[in-house]
mmCIF file of C-alpha atoms in Angstrom:
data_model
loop_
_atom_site.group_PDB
_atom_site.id
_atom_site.type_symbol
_atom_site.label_atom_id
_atom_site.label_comp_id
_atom_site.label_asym_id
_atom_site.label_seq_id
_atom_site.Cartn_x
_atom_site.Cartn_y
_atom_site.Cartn_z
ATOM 1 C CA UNK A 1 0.000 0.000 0.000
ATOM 2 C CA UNK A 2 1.310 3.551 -0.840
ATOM 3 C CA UNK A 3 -0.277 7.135 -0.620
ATOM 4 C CA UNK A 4 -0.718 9.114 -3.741
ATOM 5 C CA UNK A 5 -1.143 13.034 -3.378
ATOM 6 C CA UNK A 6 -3.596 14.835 -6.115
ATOM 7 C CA UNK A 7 -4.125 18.278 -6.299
ATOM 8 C CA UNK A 8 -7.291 18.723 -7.923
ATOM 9 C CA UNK A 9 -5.749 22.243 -9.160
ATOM 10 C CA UNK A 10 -3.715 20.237 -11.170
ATOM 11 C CA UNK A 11 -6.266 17.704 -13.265
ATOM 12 C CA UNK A 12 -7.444 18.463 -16.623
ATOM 13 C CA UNK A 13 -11.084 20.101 -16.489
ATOM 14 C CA UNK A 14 -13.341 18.717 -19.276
ATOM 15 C CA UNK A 15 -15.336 21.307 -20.095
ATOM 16 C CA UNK A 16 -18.261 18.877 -22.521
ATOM 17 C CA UNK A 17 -19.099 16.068 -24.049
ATOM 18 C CA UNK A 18 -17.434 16.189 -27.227
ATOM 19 C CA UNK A 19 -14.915 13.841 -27.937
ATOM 20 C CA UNK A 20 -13.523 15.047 -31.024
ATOM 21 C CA UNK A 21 -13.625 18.165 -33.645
ATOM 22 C CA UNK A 22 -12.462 18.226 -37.037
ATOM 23 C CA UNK A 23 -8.899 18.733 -38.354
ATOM 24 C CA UNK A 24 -8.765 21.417 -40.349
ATOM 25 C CA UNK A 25 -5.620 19.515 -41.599
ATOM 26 C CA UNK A 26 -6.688 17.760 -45.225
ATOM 27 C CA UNK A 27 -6.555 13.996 -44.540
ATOM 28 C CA UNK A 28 -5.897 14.501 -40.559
ATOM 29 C CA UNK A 29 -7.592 12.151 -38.005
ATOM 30 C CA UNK A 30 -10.185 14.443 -35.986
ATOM 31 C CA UNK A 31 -8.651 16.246 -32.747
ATOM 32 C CA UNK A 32 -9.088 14.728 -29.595
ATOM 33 C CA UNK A 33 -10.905 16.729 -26.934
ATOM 34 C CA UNK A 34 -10.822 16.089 -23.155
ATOM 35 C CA UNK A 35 -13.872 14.302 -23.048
ATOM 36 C CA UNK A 36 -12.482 11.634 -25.611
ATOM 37 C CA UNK A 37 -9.495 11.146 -24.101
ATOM 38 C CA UNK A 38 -11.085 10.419 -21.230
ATOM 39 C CA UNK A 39 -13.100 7.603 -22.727
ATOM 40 C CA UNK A 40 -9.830 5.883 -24.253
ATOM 41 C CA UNK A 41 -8.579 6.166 -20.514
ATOM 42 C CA UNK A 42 -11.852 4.422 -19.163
ATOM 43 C CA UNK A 43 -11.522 1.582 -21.846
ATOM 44 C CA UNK A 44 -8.105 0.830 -21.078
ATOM 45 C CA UNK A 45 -8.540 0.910 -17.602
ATOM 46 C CA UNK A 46 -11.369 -1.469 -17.451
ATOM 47 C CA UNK A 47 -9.159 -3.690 -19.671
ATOM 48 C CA UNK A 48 -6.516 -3.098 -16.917
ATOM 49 C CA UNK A 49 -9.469 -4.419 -14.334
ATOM 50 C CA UNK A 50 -10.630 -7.401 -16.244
ATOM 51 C CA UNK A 51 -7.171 -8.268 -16.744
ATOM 52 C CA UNK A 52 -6.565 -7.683 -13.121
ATOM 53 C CA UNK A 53 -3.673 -5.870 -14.042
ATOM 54 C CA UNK A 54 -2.192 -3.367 -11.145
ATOM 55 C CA UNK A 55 -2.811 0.551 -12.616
ATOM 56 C CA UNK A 56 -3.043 4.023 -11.170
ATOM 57 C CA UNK A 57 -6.364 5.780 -12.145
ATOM 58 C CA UNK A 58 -6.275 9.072 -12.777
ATOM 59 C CA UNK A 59 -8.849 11.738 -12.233
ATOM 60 C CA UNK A 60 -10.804 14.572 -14.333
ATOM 61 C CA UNK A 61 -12.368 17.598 -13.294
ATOM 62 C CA UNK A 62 -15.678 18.535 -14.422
ATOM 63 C CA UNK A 63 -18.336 21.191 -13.792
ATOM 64 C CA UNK A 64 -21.975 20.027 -14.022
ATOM 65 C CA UNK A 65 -23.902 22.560 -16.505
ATOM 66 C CA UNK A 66 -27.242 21.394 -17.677
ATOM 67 C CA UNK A 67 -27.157 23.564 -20.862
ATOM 68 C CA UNK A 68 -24.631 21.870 -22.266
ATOM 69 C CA UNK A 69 -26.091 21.173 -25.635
ATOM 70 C CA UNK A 70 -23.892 17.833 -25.965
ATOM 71 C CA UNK A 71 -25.443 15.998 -23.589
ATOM 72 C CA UNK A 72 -27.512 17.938 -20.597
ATOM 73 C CA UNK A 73 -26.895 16.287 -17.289
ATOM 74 C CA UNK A 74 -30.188 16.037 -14.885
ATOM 75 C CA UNK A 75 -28.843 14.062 -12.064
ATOM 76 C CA UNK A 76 -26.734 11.662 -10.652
ATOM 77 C CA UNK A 77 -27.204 8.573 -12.345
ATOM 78 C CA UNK A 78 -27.446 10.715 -16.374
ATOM 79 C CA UNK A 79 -24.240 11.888 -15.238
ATOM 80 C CA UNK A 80 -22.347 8.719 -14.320
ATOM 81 C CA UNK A 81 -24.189 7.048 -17.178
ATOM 82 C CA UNK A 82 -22.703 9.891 -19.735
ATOM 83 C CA UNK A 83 -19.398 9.048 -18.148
ATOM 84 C CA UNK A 84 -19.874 5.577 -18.235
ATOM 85 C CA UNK A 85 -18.770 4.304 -14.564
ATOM 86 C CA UNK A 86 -20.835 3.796 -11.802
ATOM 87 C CA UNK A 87 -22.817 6.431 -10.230
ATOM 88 C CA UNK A 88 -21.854 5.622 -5.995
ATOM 89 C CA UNK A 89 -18.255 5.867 -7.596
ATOM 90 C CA UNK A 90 -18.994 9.674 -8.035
ATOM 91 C CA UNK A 91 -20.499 10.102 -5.113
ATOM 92 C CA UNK A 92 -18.199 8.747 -2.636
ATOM 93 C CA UNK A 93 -15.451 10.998 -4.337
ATOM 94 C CA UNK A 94 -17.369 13.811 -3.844
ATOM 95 C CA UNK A 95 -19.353 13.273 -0.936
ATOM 96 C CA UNK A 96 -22.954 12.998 -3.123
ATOM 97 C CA UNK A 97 -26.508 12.345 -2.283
ATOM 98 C CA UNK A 98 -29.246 11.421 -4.587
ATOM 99 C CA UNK A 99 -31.334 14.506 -4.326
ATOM 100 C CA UNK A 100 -28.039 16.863 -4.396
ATOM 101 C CA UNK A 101 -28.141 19.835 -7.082
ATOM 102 C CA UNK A 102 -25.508 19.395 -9.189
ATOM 103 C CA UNK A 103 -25.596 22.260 -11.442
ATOM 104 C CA UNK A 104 -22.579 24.259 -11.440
ATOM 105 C CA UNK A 105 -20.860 22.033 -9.332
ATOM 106 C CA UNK A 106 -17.456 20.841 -9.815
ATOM 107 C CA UNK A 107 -17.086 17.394 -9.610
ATOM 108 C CA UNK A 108 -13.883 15.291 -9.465
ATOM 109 C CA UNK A 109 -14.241 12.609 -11.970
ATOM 110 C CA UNK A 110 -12.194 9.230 -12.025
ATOM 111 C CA UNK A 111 -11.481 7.470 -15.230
ATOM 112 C CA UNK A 112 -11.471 3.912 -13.919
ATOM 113 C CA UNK A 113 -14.665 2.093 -12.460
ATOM 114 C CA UNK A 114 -14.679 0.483 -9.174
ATOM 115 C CA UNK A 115 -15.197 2.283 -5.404
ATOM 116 C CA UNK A 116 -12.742 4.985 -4.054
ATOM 117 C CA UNK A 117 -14.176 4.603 -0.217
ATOM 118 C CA UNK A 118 -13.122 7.421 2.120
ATOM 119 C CA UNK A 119 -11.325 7.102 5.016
ATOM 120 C CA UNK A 120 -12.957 9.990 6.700
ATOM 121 C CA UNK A 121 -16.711 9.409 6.119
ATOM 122 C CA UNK A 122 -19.195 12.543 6.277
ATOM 123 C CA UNK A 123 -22.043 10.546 4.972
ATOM 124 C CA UNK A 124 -24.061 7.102 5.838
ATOM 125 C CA UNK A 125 -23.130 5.511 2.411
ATOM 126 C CA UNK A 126 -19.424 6.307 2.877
ATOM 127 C CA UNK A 127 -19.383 4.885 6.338
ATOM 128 C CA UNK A 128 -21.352 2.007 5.756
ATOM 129 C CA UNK A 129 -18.780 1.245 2.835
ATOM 130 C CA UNK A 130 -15.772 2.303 4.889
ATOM 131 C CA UNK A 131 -16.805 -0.557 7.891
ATOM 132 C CA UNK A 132 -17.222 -3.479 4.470
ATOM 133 C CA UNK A 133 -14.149 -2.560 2.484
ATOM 134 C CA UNK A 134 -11.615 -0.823 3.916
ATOM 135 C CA UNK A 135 -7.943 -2.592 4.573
ATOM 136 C CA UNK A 136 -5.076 -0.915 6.428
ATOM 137 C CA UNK A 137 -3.083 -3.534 4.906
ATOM 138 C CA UNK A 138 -3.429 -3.048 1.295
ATOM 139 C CA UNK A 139 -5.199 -0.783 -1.613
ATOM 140 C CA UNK A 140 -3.617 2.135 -2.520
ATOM 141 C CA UNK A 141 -4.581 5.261 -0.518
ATOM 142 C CA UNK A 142 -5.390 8.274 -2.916
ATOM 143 C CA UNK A 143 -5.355 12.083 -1.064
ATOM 144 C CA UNK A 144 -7.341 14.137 -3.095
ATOM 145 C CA UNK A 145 -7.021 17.845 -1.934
ATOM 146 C CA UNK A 146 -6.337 16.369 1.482
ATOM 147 C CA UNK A 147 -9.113 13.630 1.938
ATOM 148 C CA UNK A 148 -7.557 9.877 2.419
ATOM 149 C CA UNK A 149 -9.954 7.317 -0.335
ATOM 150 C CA UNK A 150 -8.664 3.910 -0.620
ATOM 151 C CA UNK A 151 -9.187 2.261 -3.884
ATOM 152 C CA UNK A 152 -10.932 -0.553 -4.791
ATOM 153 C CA UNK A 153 -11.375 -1.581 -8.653
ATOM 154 C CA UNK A 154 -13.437 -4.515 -8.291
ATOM 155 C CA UNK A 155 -15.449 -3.537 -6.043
ATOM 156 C CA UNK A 156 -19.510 -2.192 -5.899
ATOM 157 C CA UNK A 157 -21.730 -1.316 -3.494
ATOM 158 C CA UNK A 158 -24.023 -4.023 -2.401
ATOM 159 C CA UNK A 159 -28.149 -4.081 -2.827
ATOM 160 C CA UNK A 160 -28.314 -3.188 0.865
ATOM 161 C CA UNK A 161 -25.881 -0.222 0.455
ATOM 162 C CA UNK A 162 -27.568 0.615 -3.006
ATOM 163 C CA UNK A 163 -31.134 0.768 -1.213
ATOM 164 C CA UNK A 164 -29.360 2.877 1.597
ATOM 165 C CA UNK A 165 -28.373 5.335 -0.727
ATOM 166 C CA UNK A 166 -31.425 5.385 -2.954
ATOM 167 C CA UNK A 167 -34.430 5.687 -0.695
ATOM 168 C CA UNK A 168 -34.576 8.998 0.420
ATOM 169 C CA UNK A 169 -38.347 9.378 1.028
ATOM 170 C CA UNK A 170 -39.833 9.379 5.021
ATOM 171 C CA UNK A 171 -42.725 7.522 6.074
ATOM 172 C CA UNK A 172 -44.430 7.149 9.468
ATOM 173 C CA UNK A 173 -42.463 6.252 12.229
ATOM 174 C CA UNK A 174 -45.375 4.834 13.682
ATOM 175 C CA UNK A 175 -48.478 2.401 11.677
ATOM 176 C CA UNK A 176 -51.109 3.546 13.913
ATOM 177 C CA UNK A 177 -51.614 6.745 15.482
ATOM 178 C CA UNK A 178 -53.569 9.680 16.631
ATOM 179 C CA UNK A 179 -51.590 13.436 16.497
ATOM 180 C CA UNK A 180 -51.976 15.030 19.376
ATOM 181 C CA UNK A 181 -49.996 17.806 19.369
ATOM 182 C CA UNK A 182 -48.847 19.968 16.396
ATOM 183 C CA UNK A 183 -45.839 21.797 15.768
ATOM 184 C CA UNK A 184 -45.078 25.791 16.633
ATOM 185 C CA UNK A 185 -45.984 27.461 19.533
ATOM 186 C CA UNK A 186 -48.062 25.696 22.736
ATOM 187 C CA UNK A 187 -48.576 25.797 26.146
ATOM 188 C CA UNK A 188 -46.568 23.165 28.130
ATOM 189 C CA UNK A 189 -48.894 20.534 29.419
ATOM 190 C CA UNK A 190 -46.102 19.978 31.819
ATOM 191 C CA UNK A 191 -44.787 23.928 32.682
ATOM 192 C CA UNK A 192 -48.398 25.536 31.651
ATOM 193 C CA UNK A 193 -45.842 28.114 29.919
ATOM 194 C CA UNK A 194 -45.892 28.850 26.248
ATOM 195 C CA UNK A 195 -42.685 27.334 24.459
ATOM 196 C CA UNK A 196 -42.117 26.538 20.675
ATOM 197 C CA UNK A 197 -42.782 22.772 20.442
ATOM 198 C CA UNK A 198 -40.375 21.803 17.732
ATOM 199 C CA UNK A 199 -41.877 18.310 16.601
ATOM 200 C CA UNK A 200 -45.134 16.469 16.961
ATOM 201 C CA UNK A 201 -47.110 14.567 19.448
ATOM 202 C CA UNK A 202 -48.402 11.140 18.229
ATOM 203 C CA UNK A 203 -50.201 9.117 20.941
ATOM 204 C CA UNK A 204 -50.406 5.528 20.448
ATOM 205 C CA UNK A 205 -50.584 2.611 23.076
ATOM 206 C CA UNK A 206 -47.326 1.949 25.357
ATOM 207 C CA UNK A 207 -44.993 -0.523 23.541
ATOM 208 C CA UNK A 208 -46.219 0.196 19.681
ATOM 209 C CA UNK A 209 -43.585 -0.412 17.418
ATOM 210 C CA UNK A 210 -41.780 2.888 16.213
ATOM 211 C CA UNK A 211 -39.686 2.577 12.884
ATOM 212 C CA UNK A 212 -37.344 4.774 11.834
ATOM 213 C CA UNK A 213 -38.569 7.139 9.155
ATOM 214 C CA UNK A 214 -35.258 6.447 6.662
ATOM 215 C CA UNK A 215 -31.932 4.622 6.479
ATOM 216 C CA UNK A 216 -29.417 6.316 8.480
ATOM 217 C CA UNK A 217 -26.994 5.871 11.028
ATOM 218 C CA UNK A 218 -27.938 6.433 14.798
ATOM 219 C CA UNK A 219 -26.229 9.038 16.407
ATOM 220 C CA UNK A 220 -27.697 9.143 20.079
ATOM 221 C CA UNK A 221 -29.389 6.971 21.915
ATOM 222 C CA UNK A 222 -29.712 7.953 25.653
ATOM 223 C CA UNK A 223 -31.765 8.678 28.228
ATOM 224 C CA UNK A 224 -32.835 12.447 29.456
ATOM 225 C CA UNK A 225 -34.746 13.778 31.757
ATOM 226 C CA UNK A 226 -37.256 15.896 29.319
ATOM 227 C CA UNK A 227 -37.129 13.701 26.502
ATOM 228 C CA UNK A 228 -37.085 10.284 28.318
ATOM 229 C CA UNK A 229 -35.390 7.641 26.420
ATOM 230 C CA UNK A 230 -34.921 9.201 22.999
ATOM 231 C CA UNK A 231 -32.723 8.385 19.497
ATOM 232 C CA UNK A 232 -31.602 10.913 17.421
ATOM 233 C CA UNK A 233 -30.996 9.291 13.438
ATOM 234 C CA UNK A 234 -28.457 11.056 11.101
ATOM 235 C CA UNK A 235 -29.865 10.823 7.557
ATOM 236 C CA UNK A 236 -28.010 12.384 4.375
ATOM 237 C CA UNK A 237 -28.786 15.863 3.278
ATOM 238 C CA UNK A 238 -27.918 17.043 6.830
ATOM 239 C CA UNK A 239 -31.374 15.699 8.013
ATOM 240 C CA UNK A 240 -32.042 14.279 11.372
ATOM 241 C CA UNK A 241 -35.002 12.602 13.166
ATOM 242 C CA UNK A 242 -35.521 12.263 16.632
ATOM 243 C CA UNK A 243 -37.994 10.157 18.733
ATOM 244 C CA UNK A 244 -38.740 10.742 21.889
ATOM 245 C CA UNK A 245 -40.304 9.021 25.319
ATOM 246 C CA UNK A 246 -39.880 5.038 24.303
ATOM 247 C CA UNK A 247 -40.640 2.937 27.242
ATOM 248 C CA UNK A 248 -37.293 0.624 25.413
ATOM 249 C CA UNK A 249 -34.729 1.132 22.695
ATOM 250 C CA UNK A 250 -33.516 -1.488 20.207
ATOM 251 C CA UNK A 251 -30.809 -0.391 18.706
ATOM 252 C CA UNK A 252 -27.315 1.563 19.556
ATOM 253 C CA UNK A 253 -25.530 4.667 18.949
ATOM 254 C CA UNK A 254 -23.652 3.789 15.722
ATOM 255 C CA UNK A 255 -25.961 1.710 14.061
ATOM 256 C CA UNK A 256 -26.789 1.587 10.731
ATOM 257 C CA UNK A 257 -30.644 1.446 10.339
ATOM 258 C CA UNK A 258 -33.025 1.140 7.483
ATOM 259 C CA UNK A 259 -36.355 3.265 6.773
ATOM 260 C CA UNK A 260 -38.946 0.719 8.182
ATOM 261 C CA UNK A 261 -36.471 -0.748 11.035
ATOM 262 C CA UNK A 262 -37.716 -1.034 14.276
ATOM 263 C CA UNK A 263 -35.796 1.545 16.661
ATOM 264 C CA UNK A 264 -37.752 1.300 19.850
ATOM 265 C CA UNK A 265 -41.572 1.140 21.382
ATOM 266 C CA UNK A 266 -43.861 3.991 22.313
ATOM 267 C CA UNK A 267 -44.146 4.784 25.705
ATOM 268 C CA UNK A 268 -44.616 7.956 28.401
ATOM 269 C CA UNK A 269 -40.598 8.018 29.989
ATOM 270 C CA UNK A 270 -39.134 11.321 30.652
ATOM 271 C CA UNK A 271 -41.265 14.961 30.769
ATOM 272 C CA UNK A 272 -44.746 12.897 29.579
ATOM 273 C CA UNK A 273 -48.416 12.854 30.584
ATOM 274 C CA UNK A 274 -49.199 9.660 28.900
ATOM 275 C CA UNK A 275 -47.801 7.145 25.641
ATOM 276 C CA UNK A 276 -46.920 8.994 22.877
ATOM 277 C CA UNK A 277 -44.085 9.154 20.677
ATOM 278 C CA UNK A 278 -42.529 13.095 20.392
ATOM 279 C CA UNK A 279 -41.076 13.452 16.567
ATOM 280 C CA UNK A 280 -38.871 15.680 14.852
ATOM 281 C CA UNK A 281 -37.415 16.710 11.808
ATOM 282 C CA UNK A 282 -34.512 19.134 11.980
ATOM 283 C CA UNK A 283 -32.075 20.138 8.946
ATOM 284 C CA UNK A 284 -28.845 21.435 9.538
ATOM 285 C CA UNK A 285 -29.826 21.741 13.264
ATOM 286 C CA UNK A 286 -32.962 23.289 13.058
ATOM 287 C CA UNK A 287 -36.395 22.051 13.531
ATOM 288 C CA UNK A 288 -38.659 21.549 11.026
ATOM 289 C CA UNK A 289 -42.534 20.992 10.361
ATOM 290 C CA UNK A 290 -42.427 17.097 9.702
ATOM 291 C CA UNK A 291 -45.768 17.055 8.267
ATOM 292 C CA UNK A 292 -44.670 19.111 5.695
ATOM 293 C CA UNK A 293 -42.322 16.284 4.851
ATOM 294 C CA UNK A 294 -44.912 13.197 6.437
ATOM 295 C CA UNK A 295 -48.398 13.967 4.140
ATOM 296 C CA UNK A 296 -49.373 10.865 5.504
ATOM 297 C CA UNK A 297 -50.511 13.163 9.153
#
């Protein structure tokens, strides 16, 4: 294993899809543009992986601009596709979610398929990936601008990483339920003072099943004395959920959990006047409405 430095001030930028233009030379082959020269590079290197030949991969810059009249990019997957390697490649590289904007974004771009996974994960993907794949004993270690990825040419992600990544809708943390309490402004059924209530009250009876309302990894899951036992989920796009007053917990702080999994059971611990779960939504730290993301309520 050896580290490889890349200054992404350094790569070649491809500015569009075009692999070629005309030589105005009589008789000339066309000119090869960045974007076709990238392509030979991607064929020879997945020659160089079916061949299980050892290679260095190199890496392209490129900034997402869905006017381009070559080939407009709407996503994600159109992107990887027009680039022709897998779409989780580009995202662990640059630290991607599905429902990221990618216009005018510049995107490091590798031309060799396979899985650069980060040593320093910022997202559920990359550290669900990280904890499967990565070897302090071998793959070269690539330091892109600073950030450790160890490369992996065979490799994919699996179908449970793939659904991970891919389902980024919330449903109901709980089947059955009544709302009892909205979000905003209240008076305290426990203080009698008026306070911001920054989820929503669902009562249901003690010990009904609460599911976690998408894949994520858990980051607390504790006990306090307002919130009773309570788990806080880290999803992707900086968006967290948090359930509050379960009479048990099932799962740990550093779990991996998928939308649907069964996180705890309803109950009335901590500041509570009777079995409920307490939910919220907060992005970036704030709170948030959740039935403006749960139509269901």
């Amino acid at each position: 294993m050896r580290e490889i430095q890349i200054d992404t001030d350094s790569l070649q930028t491809i500015p569009d899809f075009k692999p070629s233009r005309r030589n105005e030379k009589r008789g000339e082959p066309p000119i090869l543009l960045p974007f076709g020269q990238y392509m030979k590079e991607v064929e020879a290197n997945n020659e160089n992986i079916n061949g299980q030949r050892n290679f260095q991969p190199g890496f392209y810059l490129y900034t997402v601009n869905a006017d381009d009249t070559s080939l407009p990019v709407k996503d994600l997957i159109s992107l990887a596709a027009r680039f022709t390697i897998p779409y989780e490649e580009i995202a662990l590289l640059n630290d991607l979610t599905p429902n990221d904007k990618l216009e005018g974004q510049t995107l490091i771009i590798p031309n060799a398929a396979g899985l650069f996974v980060p040593l320093n994960p910022k997202n559920s993907l990359a550290t669900l990936v990280k904890k499967r794949l990565y070897n302090p004993d071998g793959g070269n270690i690539y330091i892109i601008d600073g950030e450790p990825f160890q490369y992996h040419p065979t490799e994919r992600i699996t179908p449970t990483e793939r659904a991970f990544f891919l389902d980024t809708n919330l449903r109901m943390p709980l089947d059955n339920s009544v709302l009892t309490s909205h979000y905003g402004k209240r008076v305290s059924p426990i203080t009698g003072r008026e306070h911001l209530h920054q989820g929503i009250d669902l009562a249901a009876p003690e010990g009904s099943k609460v599911f976690a309302c998408q894949a994520g990894m858990v980051s607390v899951a504790t006990y306090d004395n307002i919130f009773g036992n309570y788990i806080i989920i880290q999803h992707e796009n900086s968006l967290q959920s948090v359930y509050a007053h379960l009479s048990s917990m099932e799962v740990h702080t550093g779990d991996s959990v998928m939308k649907g999994s069964v996180i705890g059971r309803v109950g009335s611990t901590g500041a509570s006047t009777g079995p409920h779960l307490h939910f919220e939504i907060r992005k970036n730290g704030r709170s948030q409405d959740p039935k403006s993301l749960l139509p269901a309520i």
